[in-house]
Each structure stands twice: as structure tokens, then as C-alpha cells.
Coordinates of C-alpha atoms in Angstrom, one line a residue:
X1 CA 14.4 48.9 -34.9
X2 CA 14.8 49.7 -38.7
X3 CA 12.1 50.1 -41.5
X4 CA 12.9 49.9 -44.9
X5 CA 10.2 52.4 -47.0
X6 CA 10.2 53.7 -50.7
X7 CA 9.9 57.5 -49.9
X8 CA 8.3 59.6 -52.9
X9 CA 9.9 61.8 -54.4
X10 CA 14.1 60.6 -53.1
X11 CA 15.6 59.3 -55.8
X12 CA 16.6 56.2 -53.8
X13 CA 15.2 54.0 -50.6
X14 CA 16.4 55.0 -47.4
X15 CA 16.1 52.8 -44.1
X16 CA 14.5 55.3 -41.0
X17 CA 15.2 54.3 -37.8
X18 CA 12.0 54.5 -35.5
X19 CA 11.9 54.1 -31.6
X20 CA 10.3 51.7 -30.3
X21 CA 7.5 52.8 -29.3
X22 CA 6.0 54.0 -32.5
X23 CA 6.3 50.2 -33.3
X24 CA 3.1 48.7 -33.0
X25 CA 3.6 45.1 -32.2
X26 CA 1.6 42.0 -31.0
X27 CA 3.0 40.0 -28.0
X28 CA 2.2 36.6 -27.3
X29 CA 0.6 35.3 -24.4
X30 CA 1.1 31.9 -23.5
X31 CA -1.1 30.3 -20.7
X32 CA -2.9 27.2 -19.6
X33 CA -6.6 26.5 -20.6
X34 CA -7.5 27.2 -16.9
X35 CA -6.4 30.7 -17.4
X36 CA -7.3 31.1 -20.6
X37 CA -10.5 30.5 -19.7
X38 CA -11.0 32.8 -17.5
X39 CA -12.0 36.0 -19.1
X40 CA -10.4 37.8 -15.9
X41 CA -6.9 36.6 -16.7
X42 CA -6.2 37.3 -20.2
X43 CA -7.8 40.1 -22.1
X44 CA -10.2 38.8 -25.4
X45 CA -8.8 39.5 -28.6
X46 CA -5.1 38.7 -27.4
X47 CA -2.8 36.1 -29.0
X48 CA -2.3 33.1 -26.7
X49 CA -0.5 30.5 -27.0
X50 CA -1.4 27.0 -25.0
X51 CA -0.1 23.3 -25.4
X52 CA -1.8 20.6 -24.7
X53 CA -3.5 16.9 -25.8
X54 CA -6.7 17.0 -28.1
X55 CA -9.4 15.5 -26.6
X56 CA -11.9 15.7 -29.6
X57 CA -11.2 17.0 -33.2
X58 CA -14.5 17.4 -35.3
X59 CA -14.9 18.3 -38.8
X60 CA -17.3 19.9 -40.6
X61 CA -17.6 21.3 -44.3
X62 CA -16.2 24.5 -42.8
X63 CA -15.1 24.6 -39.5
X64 CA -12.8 22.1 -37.6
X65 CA -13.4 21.7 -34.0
X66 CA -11.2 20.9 -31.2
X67 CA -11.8 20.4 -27.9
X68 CA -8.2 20.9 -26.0
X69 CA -7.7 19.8 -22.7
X70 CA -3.8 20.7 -20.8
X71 CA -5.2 18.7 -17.6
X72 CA -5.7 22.4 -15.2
X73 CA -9.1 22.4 -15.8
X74 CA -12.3 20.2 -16.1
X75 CA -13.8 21.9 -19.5
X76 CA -11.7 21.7 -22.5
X77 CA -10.7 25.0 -24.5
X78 CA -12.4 25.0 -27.8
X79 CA -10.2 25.8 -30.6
X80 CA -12.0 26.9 -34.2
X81 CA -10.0 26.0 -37.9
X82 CA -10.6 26.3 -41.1
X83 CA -10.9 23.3 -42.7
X84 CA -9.6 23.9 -45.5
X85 CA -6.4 25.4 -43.8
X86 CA -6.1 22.3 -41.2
X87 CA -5.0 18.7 -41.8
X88 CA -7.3 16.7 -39.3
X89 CA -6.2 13.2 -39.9
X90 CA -3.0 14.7 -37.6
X91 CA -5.1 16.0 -34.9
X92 CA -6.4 12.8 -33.7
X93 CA -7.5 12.1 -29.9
X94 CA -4.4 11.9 -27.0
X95 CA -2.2 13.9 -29.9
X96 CA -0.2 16.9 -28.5
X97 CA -0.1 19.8 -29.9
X98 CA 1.1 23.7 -29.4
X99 CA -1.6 25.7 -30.9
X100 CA -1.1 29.8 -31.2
X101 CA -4.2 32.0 -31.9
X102 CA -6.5 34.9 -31.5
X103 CA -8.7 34.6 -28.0
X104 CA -12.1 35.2 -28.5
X105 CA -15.2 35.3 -26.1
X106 CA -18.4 33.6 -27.6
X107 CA -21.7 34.2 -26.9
X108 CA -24.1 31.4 -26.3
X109 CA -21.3 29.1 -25.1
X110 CA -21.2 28.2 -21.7
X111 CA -17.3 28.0 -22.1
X112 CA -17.5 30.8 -23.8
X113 CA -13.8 31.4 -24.7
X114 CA -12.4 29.8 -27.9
X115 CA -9.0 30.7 -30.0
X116 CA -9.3 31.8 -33.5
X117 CA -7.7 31.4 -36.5
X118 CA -4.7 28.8 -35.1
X119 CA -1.2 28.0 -36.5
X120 CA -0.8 24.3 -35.0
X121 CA 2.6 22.6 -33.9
X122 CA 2.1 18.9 -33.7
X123 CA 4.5 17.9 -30.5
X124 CA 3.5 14.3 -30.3
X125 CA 1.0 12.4 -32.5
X126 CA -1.7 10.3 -30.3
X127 CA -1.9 7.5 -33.0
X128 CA -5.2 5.5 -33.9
X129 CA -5.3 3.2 -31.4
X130 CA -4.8 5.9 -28.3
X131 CA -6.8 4.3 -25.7
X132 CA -8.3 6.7 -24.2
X133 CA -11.1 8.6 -26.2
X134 CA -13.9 10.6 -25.0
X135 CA -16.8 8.4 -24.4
X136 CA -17.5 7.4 -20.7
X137 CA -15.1 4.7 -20.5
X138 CA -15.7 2.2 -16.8
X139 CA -13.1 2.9 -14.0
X140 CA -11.9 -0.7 -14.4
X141 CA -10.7 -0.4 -18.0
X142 CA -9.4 2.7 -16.8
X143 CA -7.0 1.1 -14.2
X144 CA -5.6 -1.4 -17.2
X145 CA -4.4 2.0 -18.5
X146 CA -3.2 3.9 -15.3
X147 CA -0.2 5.7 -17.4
X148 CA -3.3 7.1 -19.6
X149 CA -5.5 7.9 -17.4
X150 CA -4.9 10.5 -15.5
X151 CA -5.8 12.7 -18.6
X152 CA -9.6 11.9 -18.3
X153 CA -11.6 14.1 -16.8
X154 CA -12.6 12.1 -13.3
X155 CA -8.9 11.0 -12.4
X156 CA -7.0 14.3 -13.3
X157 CA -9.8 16.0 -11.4
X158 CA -9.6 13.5 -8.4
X159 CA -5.4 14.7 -8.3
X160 CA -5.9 18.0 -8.5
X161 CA -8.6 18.3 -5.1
X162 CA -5.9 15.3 -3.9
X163 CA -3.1 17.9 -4.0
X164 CA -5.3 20.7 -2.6
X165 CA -6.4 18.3 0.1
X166 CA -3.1 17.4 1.0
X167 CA -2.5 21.2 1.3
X168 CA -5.3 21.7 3.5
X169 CA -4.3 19.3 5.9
X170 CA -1.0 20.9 6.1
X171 CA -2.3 24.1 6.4
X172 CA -4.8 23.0 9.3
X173 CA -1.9 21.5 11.4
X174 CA 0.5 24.7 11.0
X175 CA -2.3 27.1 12.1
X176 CA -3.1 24.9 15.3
X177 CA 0.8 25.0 16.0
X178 CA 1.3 21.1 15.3
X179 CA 5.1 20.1 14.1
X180 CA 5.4 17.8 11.1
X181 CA 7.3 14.8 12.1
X182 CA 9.0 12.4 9.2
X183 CA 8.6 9.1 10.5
X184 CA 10.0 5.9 9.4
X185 CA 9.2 4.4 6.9
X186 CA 11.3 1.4 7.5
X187 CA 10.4 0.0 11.6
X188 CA 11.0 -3.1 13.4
X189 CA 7.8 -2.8 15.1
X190 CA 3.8 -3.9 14.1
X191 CA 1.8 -1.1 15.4
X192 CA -1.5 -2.7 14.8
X193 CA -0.4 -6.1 16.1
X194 CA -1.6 -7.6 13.4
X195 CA 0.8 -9.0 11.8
X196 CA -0.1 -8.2 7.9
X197 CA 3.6 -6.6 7.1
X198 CA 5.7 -6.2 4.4
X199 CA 9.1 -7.3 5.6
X200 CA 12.1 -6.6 3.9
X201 CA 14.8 -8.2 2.9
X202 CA 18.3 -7.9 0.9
X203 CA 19.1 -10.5 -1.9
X204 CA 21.6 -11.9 0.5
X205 CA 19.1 -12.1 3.4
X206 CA 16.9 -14.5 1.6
X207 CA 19.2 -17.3 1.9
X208 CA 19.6 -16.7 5.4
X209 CA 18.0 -19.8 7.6
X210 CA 14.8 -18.7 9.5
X211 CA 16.9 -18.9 12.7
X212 CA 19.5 -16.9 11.8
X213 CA 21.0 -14.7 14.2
X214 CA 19.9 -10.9 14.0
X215 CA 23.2 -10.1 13.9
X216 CA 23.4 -11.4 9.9
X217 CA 20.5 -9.1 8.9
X218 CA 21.7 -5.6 7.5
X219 CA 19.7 -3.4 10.4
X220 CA 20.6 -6.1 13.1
X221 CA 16.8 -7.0 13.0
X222 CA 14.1 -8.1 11.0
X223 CA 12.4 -5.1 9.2
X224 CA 9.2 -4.2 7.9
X225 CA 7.2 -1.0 6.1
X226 CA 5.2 1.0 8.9
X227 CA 2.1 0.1 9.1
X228 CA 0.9 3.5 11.1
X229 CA 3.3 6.5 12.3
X230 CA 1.6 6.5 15.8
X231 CA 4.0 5.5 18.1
X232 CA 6.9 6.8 16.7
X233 CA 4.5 9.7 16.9
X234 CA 4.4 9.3 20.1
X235 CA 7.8 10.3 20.7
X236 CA 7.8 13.6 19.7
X237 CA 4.4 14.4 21.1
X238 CA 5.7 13.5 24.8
X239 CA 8.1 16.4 24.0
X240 CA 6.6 19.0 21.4
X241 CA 3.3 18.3 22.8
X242 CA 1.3 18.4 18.9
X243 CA 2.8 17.1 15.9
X244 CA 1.3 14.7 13.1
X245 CA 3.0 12.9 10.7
X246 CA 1.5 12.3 7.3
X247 CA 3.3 10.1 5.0
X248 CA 2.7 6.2 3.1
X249 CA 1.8 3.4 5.2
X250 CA 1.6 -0.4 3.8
X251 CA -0.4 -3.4 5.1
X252 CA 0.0 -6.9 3.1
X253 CA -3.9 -7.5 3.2
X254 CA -4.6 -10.5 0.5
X255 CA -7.8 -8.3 -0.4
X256 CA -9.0 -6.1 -3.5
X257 CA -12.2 -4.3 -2.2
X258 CA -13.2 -1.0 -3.5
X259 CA -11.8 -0.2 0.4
X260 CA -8.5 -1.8 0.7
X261 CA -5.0 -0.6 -1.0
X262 CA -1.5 -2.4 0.4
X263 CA 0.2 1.1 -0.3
X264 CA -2.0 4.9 1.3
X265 CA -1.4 7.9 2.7
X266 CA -2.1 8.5 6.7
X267 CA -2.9 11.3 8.8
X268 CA -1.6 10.6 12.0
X269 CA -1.7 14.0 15.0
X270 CA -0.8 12.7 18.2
X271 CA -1.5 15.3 21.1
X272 CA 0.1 15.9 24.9
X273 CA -2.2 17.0 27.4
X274 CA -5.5 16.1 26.4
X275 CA -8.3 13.8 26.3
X276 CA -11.4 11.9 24.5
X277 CA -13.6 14.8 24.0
X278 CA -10.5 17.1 23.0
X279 CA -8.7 14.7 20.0
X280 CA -12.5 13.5 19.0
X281 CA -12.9 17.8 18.9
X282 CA -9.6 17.8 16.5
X283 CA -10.5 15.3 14.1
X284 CA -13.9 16.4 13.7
X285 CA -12.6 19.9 12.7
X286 CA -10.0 18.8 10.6
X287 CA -12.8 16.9 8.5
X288 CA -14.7 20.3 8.2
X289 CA -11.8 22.6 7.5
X290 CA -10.6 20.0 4.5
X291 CA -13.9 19.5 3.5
X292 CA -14.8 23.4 3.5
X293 CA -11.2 24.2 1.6
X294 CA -12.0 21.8 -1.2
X295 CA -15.4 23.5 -2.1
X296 CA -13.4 26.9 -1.5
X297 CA -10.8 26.6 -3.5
X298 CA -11.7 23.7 -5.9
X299 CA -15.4 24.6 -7.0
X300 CA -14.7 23.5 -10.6
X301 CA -13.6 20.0 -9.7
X302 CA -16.7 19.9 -6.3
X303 CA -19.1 21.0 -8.8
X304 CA -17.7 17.9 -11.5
X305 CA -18.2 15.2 -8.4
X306 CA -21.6 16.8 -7.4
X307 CA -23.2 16.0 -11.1
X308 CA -21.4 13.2 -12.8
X309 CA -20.3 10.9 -9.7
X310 CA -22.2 11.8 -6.5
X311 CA -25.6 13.2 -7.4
X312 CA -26.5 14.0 -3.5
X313 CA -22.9 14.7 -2.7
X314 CA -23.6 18.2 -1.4
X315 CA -26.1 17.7 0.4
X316 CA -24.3 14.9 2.2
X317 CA -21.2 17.6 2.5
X318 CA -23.9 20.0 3.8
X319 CA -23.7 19.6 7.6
X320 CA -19.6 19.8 7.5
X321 CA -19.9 23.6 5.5
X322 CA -22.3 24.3 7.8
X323 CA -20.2 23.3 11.1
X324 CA -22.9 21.3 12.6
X325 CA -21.7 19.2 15.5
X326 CA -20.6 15.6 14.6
X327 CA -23.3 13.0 16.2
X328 CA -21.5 11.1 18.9
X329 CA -22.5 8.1 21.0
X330 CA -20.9 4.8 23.2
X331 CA -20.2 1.4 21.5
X332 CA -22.5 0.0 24.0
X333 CA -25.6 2.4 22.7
X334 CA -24.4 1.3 19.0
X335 CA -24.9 -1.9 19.8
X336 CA -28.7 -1.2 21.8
X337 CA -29.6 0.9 18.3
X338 CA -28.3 -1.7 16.1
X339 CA -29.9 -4.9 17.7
X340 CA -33.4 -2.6 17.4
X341 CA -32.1 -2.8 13.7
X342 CA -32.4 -6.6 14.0
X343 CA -28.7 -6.6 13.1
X344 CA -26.9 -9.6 13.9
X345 CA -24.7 -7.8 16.7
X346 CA -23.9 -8.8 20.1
X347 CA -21.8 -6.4 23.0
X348 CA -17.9 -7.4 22.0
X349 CA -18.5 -7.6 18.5
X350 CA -16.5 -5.2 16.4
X351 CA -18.6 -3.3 13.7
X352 CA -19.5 -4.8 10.2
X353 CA -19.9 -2.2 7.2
X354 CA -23.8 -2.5 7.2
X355 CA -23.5 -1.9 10.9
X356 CA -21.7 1.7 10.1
X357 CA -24.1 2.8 7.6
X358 CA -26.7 2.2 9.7
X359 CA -25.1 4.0 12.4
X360 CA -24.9 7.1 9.8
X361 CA -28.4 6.7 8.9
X362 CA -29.2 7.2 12.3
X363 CA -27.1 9.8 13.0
X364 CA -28.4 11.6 9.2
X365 CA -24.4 11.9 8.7
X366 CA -21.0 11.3 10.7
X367 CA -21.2 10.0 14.4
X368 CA -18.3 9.3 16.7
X369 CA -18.8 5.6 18.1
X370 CA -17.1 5.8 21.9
X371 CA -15.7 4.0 24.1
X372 CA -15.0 0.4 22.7
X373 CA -14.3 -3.1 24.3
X374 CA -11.0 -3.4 25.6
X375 CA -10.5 -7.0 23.8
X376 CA -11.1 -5.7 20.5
X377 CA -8.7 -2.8 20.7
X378 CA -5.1 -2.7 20.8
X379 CA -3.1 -2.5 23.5
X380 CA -1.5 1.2 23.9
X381 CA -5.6 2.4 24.0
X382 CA -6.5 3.6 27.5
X383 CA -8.6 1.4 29.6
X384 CA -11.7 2.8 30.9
X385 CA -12.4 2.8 35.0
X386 CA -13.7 -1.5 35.4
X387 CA -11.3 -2.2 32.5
X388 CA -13.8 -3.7 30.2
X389 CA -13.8 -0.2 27.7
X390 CA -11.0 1.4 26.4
X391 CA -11.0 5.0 25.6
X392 CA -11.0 5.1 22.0
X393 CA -13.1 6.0 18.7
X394 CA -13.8 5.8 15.0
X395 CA -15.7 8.6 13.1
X396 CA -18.0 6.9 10.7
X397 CA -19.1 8.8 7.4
X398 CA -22.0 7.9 4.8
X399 CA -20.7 5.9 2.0
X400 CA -17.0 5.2 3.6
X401 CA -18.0 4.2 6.9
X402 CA -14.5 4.3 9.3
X403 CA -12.8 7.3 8.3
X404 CA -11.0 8.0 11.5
X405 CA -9.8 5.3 14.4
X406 CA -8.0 6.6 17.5
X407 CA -8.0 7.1 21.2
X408 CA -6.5 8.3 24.3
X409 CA -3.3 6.4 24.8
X410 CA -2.3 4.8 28.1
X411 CA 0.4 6.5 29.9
X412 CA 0.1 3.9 33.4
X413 CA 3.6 2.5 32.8
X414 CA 1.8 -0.6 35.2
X415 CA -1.2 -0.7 33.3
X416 CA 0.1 -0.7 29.8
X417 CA 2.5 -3.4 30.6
X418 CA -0.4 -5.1 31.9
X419 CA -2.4 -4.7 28.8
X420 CA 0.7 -5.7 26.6
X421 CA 1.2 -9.1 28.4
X422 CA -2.7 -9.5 28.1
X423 CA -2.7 -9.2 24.6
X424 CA 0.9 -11.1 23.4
X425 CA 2.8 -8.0 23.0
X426 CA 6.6 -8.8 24.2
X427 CA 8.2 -6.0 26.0
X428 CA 11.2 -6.4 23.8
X429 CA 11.8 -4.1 20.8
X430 CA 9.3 -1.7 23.4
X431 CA 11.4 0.0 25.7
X432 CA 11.5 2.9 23.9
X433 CA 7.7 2.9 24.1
X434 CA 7.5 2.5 28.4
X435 CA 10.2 4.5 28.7
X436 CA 7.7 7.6 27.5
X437 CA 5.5 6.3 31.0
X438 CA 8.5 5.7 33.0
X439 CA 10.6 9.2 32.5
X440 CA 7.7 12.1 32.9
X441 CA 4.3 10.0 31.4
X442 CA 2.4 12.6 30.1
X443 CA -1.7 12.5 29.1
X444 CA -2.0 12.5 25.5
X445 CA -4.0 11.4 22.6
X446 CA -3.9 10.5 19.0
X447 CA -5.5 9.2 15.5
X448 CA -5.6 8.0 12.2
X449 CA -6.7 9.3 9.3
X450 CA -6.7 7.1 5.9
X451 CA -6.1 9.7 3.1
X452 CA -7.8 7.9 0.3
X453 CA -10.4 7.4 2.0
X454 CA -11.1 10.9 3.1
X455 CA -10.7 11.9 -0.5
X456 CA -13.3 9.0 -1.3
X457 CA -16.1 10.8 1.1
X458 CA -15.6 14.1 -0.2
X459 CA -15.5 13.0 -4.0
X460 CA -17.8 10.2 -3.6
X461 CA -15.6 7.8 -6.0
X462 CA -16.6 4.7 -4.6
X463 CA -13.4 2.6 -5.7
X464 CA -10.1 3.3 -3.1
X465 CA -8.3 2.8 -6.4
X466 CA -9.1 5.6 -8.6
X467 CA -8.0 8.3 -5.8
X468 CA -4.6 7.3 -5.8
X469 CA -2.0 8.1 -8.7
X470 CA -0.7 4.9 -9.2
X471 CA -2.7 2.0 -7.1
X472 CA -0.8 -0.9 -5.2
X473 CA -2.9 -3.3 -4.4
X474 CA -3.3 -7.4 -3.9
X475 CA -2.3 -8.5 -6.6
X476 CA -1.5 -5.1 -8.3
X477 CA 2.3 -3.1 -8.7
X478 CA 2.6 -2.4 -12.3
X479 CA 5.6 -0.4 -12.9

């Protein structure tokens, strides 16, 4: 390091050389408005430096305020110009900008961190007619613009607890020693049996005749997106005894409900050696544990969906922080309590979304509903002792209704084929599936989970759509 000083009374200047240390310098700090605000993280009176998108710029005959928003945090970083010093026409709402500056703590603020005397760097100007401005805009013009809107405030905090949620399930499997299994996302068989598949096709297969031989198709068969994990699932359960799987899943439902998306996320654990009361046990603590992480670990973004989308959502959340044992009763005492409803129900019937709430308002929260009618179920569900039940459930929450759908699987190589011919399953395309009973059948269990929906209960955003990135939907699969 070299200083150049006039020395009195030396008849010329002279450059000293000074170690570093007798330098006094000022380093820059560069950090995101979530840490910024924090007065933990970066000590007040420091020079930061922080990029991100201006979410409101207002002048006054002074001051210039902005409001600057990076998308790690629900409340903005306020940022305080001179107006005189700062151009505002070129700090417009959606433009990005790099702003260095002095961090100060404010009193009376209830942000109260805001940087001082900036030097802006324009990266990207947000132009006048940015779409996205600050005023409560509705969820459905919000989906027009789904490349813009994950920089409000509801959707970027709806994919940040969707990240930590995802982590939480993870995290919930690996402690109980479950293995993650990749299924396929590209099957030849309809788990559900219903037949609402997306099949797919080369651009050569399309001109194939309807009765082409299989042989002419590029896997030798006709293909389709998984609808569920499970029975591949299935596989590796029968031989690692717990894994889950928890990938995208498509049904081609022609419907756009707030409930229904052609493209989400499932949770699907499939367990060896257990029964109803065990995997009903599991699912129920895996609700808890995701729903006790997110208020944990995301009590910014909990505390956002608590006061501007879900007013009650805590209390509803109440009974899961506080562990309190999930309701749980059979199909057929549903039915008994719905009927004393004067619901329009009768014993076979499969449940309407009145029918759930009112199940929840009975229970005051989630309830297990147990042992179902065989001839509403599908056919891998284990059948009860008289045949007319099968061993399966769904969890039904407030507000979502069926959050989580499984059973005990059938491992009676007899019975299952039974219950396949029953129900117009063919055997072919199968045989991996009743070869599991016939080589070592082992007891075991399983479930679904539907991510977005999940996320829907613990957020209480009513729409499906606005808890996914990028919705695909009926209708719906913009770029």
C-alpha cells in the first residue's frame, strides 16, 4: 500500500509506504434483504450491498423511498435517497437494481433496518407497463402472468414453505429409515384403473393404425405418464421393506376446480410388515412433523398465511403442533353420522366434498375414514374378513377434504387375482405385480399423499393452482 503526502518542511513529496494494517479501510458487505434484515447478521452502520427488484419507489420533497424486495423474505428492505441526488423516473416498480449503502437500524419501524445514503446501479429497467405493481392484485390475473408472479408476496412465499416442505418430507422418511425410490415416470400400466392417462406417442406413432402391432411402437407397448408410484413401489418395499417415492404424477381429468391439476407432486411410502393401524400411524405423523417444520423453520412466511390468507389458520394447525391424536372412524359410522346430517348418502356411496367437511366438523379437525366398500375401491386394497370392506383409508382435513388415500395391500396371490378379474383388470402387463404374492408375499401397506394439496391445508390458499410454480391444468400449459 503506498500514500502520497506533502511532508513539511522536505523540500519535495515523498511516497511512504504503510502496512496494512495502519490502513483504515471499509469493506463491503453484500447480502440478501433476508439477512440484511436481520440485525443479528450484519452489524448496523456497515456498507451492504444487495440486488434486487423495486417494489415501490416514493417521492417526496426530500426523501425518495424504496421499498426493495430480492424474493428471500416477505417484508421489503427500505432503502432512503435524496431526492435531489436520485432520478426516480428510472426506479419504477419490477426495475432491478444493485443498490450499495450505509445499514442503519431505525427506530419506530417495525422493519426497522433501512440503507442510507445509496449509489444505485440500474441492472434492468421494469418499464411502465410492468404488470405487477403493489396493490392486491386477484389470484386469477395473477395466473395470466405466471412468469411475473412469483415476485409477489403470496406466490414467492407459497415457494419458499413449498421447498422447505419438500425438505421436510425428505427429512421425515430418512430419519424413519425409508429408501427413496425414483420411479417411472413413463409406465405401461393405469394404477388407478381409471383410465384418465396421458399416453405417449412419437410423431411416427401417430400414423400408426389403432390395431397396430406393439411391436411398431418405440417401447414395444403403448405408454403412458404414471398416474401414482405405488406399485412400482411396491417392488422395492417387498425387498427393502420402507421406501417412498416422491416425484410428478399426471391424470388427463377434463376439469379446472380450485382442486384438480393434470400435472402434481405425490407422496407415496409403501411399507413391509405392517398393517391398518400402523401406515394410518405413519401418515398421520408425517402430517404433524411437516406441519410442525413449517411453523419452525418458516415463521415469517406461517405468520404471512395466518393474517392475509387464512385468518383462523392456526388455530386450525393447532391440534397437529400440539400432537393430538387424529380422529378416526369406519366408512360405515360416516355414513350413520352423515345420514343424521340429512345428507343425501346411502352405504356404497363414495364420499362427496360437503360429506368430508362435515366429517371434519364432527371430528373439530382431521379424521381417518376406515374400512371402505370393496366395490368402490381398487383392486390391489385388501379385502376385509366377508369381503364386502376393504382395508383402506383417506385422511380428511378442514378446507381440503382428502388429503391422504391408501390401504393395506393384498398379498393372497388367490385373492388378488380374484379381485382383479372382479373388477376388469387383465392379468397381462401384471405379472410382475402377482409375482410379489407368488415368490415370498409379504404384509405390507402403502399411501398417497397429493403435494399441492398438503401445501394447500397448511397455507390455506384455496386455489390448487397458485401452490405450484408453473400450473398444468385442463386447458392450461403455457410455455
Amino acid at each position: 500500500f503506498t500514500c502520497v503526502a506533502m511532508l513539511a518542511g522536505l523540500p519535495n513529496s515523498r511516497l511512504l509506504k504503510l502496512h496494512p494494517s495502519l490502513i483504515s479501510r471499509r469493506s463491503v458487505t453484500t447480502a440478501s434483504v433476508k439477512t440484511l434484515l436481520c440485525p443479528q447478521t450484519v452489524q448496523d452502520g456497515s456498507e451492504v450491498k444487495v440486488n434486487g427488484w423495486v417494489k415501490t419507489c416514493r417521492v417526496q420533497k426530500k426523501y425518495t423511498f424504496l421499498e426493495l424486495t430480492d424474493g428471500t423474505s416477505v417484508n421489503p428492505l427500505h432503502v432512503v435517497a435524496d431526492s435531489e441526488l436520485v432520478d426516480s423516473t428510472t426506479l419504477s416498480t419490477g426495475t432491478c437494481i444493485s443498490v450499495t449503502g450505509l445499514l442503519r437500524t431505525t427506530e419506530g419501524r417495525k422493519q426497522g433496518r433501512e440503507i442510507h445514503e445509496p449509489k444505485f446501479e440500474i441492472l434492468g429497467t421494469g418499464g411502465e407497463d410492468y404488470p405487477i405493481h403493489k396493490q392486491g392484485l386477484p389470484l386469477h390475473y395473477l395466473r395470466e402472468h405466471l412468469h411475473l408472479r412469483p415476485r409477489t408476496n403470496l406466490i414467492s412465499s407459497a415457494l419458499r414453505v413449498r421447498n422447505k416442505a419438500q425438505m421436510a418430507v425428505h427429512q421425515f422418511f430418512q430419519d424413519a429409515d425409508f429408501v427413496n425410490i425414483h420411479t417411472p415416470i413413463l409406465t405401461s400400466l393405469d394404477c388407478e384403473g381409471a383410465g384418465e392417462l396421458f399416453q405417449v406417442q412419437t410423431p411416427s406413432e401417430k400414423n400408426l393404425a389403432k390395431d397396430a402391432a406393439d411391436s411398431e411402437k418405440f417401447f414395444g407397448t403403448s405408454t403412458y405418464l404414471t398416474v401414482s408410484g405405488q406399485l412400482h413401489a411396491e417392488i422395492f418395499a417387498c425387498a427393502l421393506s420402507k421406501v417412498y417415492t416422491f416425484g410428478p404424477t399426471f391424470r388427463a381429468e377434463k376439469s379446472a376446480t380450485t382442486r384438480h391439476l393434470a400435472e402434481f407432486w405425490m407422496i407415496e411410502p409403501e411399507m413391509a410388515f405392517t398393517d391398518l393401524n400402523g401406515i394410518t400411524q405413519v401418515s398421520e405423523d408425517l402430517v404433524k412433523s411437516v406441519v410442525s417444520d413449517l411453523f419452525t423453520k418458516s415463521p415469517e412466511e406461517m405468520e404471512f398465511f395466518c393474517k392475509w390468507v387464512e385468518k383462523d389458520l392456526h388455530n386450525q394447525m393447532k391440534p397437529l403442533l400440539e400432537k393430538k391424536e387424529f380422529a378416526k372412524i369406519d366408512y360405515t359410522k360416516a355414513v350413520e353420522i352423515l345420514q343424521q346430517k340429512k345428507h343425501a348418502i346411502k352405504w356404497g356411496d363414495d364420499l362427496q366434498r360437503e360429506d368430508e367437511q362435515a366429517l371434519c366438523e364432527y371430528a373439530g379437525g382431521p379424521i381417518f375414514v376406515c374400512n371402505w366398500p370393496q366395490q368402490i375401491k381398487p383392486f390391489y386394497m385388501k379385502l376385509n374378513d366377508g369381503g364386502e370392506t376393504v382395508q383402506g383409508f383417506d385422511l380428511l382435513v378442514p378446507r381440503v377434504g382428502e388429503l391422504v388415500g391408501g390401504s393395506v395391500r393384498e398379498e393372497n396371490l388367490v385373492t388378488l387375482r380374484q379381485q382383479m378379474a372382479s373388477k376388469g383388470v387383465s392379468e397381462s402387463g401384471y405379472e410382475f405385480y402377482t409375482d410379489l404374492r407368488k415368490f415370498g408375499s409379504a404384509p405390507h401397506a402403502g399411501f398417497g399423499i397429493g403435494f399441492e394439496r398438503l401445501l394447500q391445508y397448511v397455507t390455506g390458499i384455496a386455489n390448487i393452482k397458485d401452490v405450484v410454480p408453473v400450473p398444468r391444468f385442463f386447458g392450461e400449459c403455457r410455455f
